[in-house]
Every structure is written in C-alpha cells, then in structure tokens.
Amino acid sequence: MLPGALLIIPVILMYTAWSYYVFRGKVSGSEGYH
C-alpha cells in the first residue's frame, strides 16, 4: 500500500497542478470566471 501511494500521490499532484495551470490559462484568456 505504501509503495503504491508513494508512486500515485506525486502523479496526482502533478496532474492537478498541470490541469489547474491549463484551466487558469484558458480562463484568463477569453472569459473571466472570477
């Protein structure tokens, strides 16, 4: 369980940060969400 978590957690964090970066770029481009 622990080795799997050590491999999965960094992937989830990187995917979340990447998706947030892409989403922020799209929103700030044409339509202001906030």
A tleap script that builds the chain and sets N, CA, C and O, in Angstrom:
source leaprc.protein.ff14SB
mol = sequence {
  NMET LEU PRO GLY ALA LEU LEU ILE ILE PRO
  VAL ILE LEU MET TYR THR ALA TRP SER TYR
  TYR VAL PHE ARG GLY LYS VAL SER GLY SER
  GLU GLY TYR CHIE
}
set mol.1.N position { 0.832 -1.199 0.000 }
set mol.1.CA position { 0.000 0.000 0.000 }
set mol.1.C position { 0.870 1.254 0.000 }
set mol.1.O position { 0.619 2.195 -0.753 }
set mol.2.N position { 1.894 1.259 0.850 }
set mol.2.CA position { 2.743 2.447 0.954 }
set mol.2.C position { 3.533 2.712 -0.325 }
set mol.2.O position { 3.547 3.850 -0.795 }
set mol.3.N position { 4.194 1.704 -0.907 }
set mol.3.CA position { 4.918 1.962 -2.162 }
set mol.3.C position { 3.991 2.463 -3.259 }
set mol.3.O position { 4.368 3.337 -4.040 }
set mol.4.N position { 2.782 1.918 -3.326 }
set mol.4.CA position { 1.825 2.365 -4.334 }
set mol.4.C position { 1.443 3.811 -4.107 }
set mol.4.O position { 1.326 4.587 -5.057 }
set mol.5.N position { 1.246 4.180 -2.833 }
set mol.5.CA position { 0.867 5.559 -2.511 }
set mol.5.C position { 2.002 6.512 -2.869 }
set mol.5.O position { 1.761 7.611 -3.367 }
set mol.6.N position { 3.233 6.090 -2.617 }
set mol.6.CA position { 4.390 6.947 -2.923 }
set mol.6.C position { 4.528 7.166 -4.429 }
set mol.6.O position { 5.094 8.168 -4.864 }
set mol.7.N position { 4.009 6.225 -5.222 }
set mol.7.CA position { 4.085 6.381 -6.673 }
set mol.7.C position { 2.885 7.152 -7.210 }
set mol.7.O position { 3.009 7.910 -8.172 }
set mol.8.N position { 1.720 6.958 -6.586 }
set mol.8.CA position { 0.490 7.556 -7.107 }
set mol.8.C position { 0.337 9.010 -6.679 }
set mol.8.O position { -0.099 9.845 -7.472 }
set mol.9.N position { 0.689 9.320 -5.436 }
set mol.9.CA position { 0.488 10.674 -4.912 }
set mol.9.C position { 1.219 11.730 -5.746 }
set mol.9.O position { 0.593 12.726 -6.109 }
set mol.10.N position { 2.505 11.572 -6.069 }
set mol.10.CA position { 3.185 12.575 -6.897 }
set mol.10.C position { 2.520 12.743 -8.262 }
set mol.10.O position { 2.463 13.854 -8.790 }
set mol.11.N position { 2.020 11.654 -8.832 }
set mol.11.CA position { 1.358 11.731 -10.136 }
set mol.11.C position { 0.085 12.556 -10.026 }
set mol.11.O position { -0.202 13.385 -10.889 }
set mol.12.N position { -0.681 12.325 -8.956 }
set mol.12.CA position { -1.919 13.071 -8.751 }
set mol.12.C position { -1.617 14.552 -8.554 }
set mol.12.O position { -2.313 15.409 -9.098 }
set mol.13.N position { -0.582 14.851 -7.778 }
set mol.13.CA position { -0.234 16.249 -7.524 }
set mol.13.C position { 0.209 16.937 -8.813 }
set mol.13.O position { -0.167 18.081 -9.069 }
set mol.14.N position { 1.005 16.242 -9.622 }
set mol.14.CA position { 1.475 16.830 -10.877 }
set mol.14.C position { 0.308 17.028 -11.835 }
set mol.14.O position { 0.226 18.054 -12.510 }
set mol.15.N position { -0.598 16.050 -11.899 }
set mol.15.CA position { -1.751 16.167 -12.794 }
set mol.15.C position { -2.665 17.299 -12.355 }
set mol.15.O position { -3.192 18.035 -13.190 }
set mol.16.N position { -2.856 17.442 -11.040 }
set mol.16.CA position { -3.705 18.515 -10.521 }
set mol.16.C position { -3.094 19.876 -10.829 }
set mol.16.O position { -3.796 20.792 -11.258 }
set mol.17.N position { -1.784 20.010 -10.610 }
set mol.17.CA position { -1.114 21.282 -10.872 }
set mol.17.C position { -1.150 21.601 -12.362 }
set mol.17.O position { -1.342 22.758 -12.738 }
set mol.18.N position { -0.967 20.592 -13.220 }
set mol.18.CA position { -0.980 20.815 -14.665 }
set mol.18.C position { -2.364 21.211 -15.135 }
set mol.18.O position { -2.503 22.148 -15.921 }
set mol.19.N position { -3.405 20.508 -14.663 }
set mol.19.CA position { -4.769 20.825 -15.073 }
set mol.19.C position { -5.168 22.208 -14.576 }
set mol.19.O position { -5.878 22.938 -15.267 }
set mol.20.N position { -4.711 22.570 -13.372 }
set mol.20.CA position { -5.013 23.894 -12.839 }
set mol.20.C position { -4.329 24.975 -13.670 }
set mol.20.O position { -4.905 26.035 -13.913 }
set mol.21.N position { -3.110 24.708 -14.102 }
set mol.21.CA position { -2.367 25.675 -14.912 }
set mol.21.C position { -3.053 25.875 -16.266 }
set mol.21.O position { -3.196 27.005 -16.735 }
set mol.22.N position { -3.473 24.776 -16.888 }
set mol.22.CA position { -4.143 24.859 -18.186 }
set mol.22.C position { -5.491 25.560 -18.035 }
set mol.22.O position { -5.856 26.398 -18.859 }
set mol.23.N position { -6.226 25.215 -16.982 }
set mol.23.CA position { -7.546 25.810 -16.759 }
set mol.23.C position { -7.414 27.299 -16.496 }
set mol.23.O position { -8.231 28.090 -16.968 }
set mol.24.N position { -6.392 27.686 -15.745 }
set mol.24.CA position { -6.176 29.096 -15.444 }
set mol.24.C position { -5.819 29.855 -16.720 }
set mol.24.O position { -6.261 30.985 -16.924 }
set mol.25.N position { -5.020 29.228 -17.572 }
set mol.25.CA position { -4.627 29.870 -18.819 }
set mol.25.C position { -5.827 30.092 -19.733 }
set mol.25.O position { -5.934 31.139 -20.372 }
set mol.26.N position { -6.738 29.108 -19.802 }
set mol.26.CA position { -7.915 29.239 -20.657 }
set mol.26.C position { -8.850 30.316 -20.116 }
set mol.26.O position { -9.376 31.126 -20.880 }
set mol.27.N position { -9.055 30.327 -18.810 }
set mol.27.CA position { -9.996 31.268 -18.208 }
set mol.27.C position { -9.493 32.697 -18.342 }
set mol.27.O position { -10.263 33.598 -18.675 }
set mol.28.N position { -8.204 32.912 -18.083 }
set mol.28.CA position { -7.655 34.264 -18.125 }
set mol.28.C position { -7.564 34.771 -19.561 }
set mol.28.O position { -7.372 35.966 -19.784 }
set mol.29.N position { -7.701 33.875 -20.532 }
set mol.29.CA position { -7.575 34.289 -21.914 }
set mol.29.C position { -8.806 35.008 -22.436 }
set mol.29.O position { -8.727 36.190 -22.770 }
set mol.30.N position { -9.950 34.321 -22.516 }
set mol.30.CA position { -11.126 34.904 -23.159 }
set mol.30.C position { -12.201 35.306 -22.156 }
set mol.30.O position { -12.739 36.410 -22.236 }
set mol.31.N position { -12.515 34.429 -21.221 }
set mol.31.CA position { -13.615 34.698 -20.301 }
set mol.31.C position { -13.116 34.734 -18.858 }
set mol.31.O position { -12.401 33.826 -18.433 }
set mol.32.N position { -13.479 35.764 -18.100 }
set mol.32.CA position { -13.053 35.880 -16.706 }
set mol.32.C position { -14.038 35.185 -15.797 }
set mol.32.O position { -15.176 35.630 -15.647 }
set mol.33.N position { -13.603 34.091 -15.188 }
set mol.33.CA position { -14.515 33.318 -14.338 }
set mol.33.C position { -14.712 33.993 -12.993 }
set mol.33.O position { -15.833 34.076 -12.491 }
set mol.34.N position { -13.610 34.481 -12.403 }
set mol.34.CA position { -13.720 35.099 -11.081 }
set mol.34.C position { -14.183 36.538 -11.218 }
set mol.34.O position { -14.339 37.235 -10.215 }
savepdb mol mol.pdb
quit
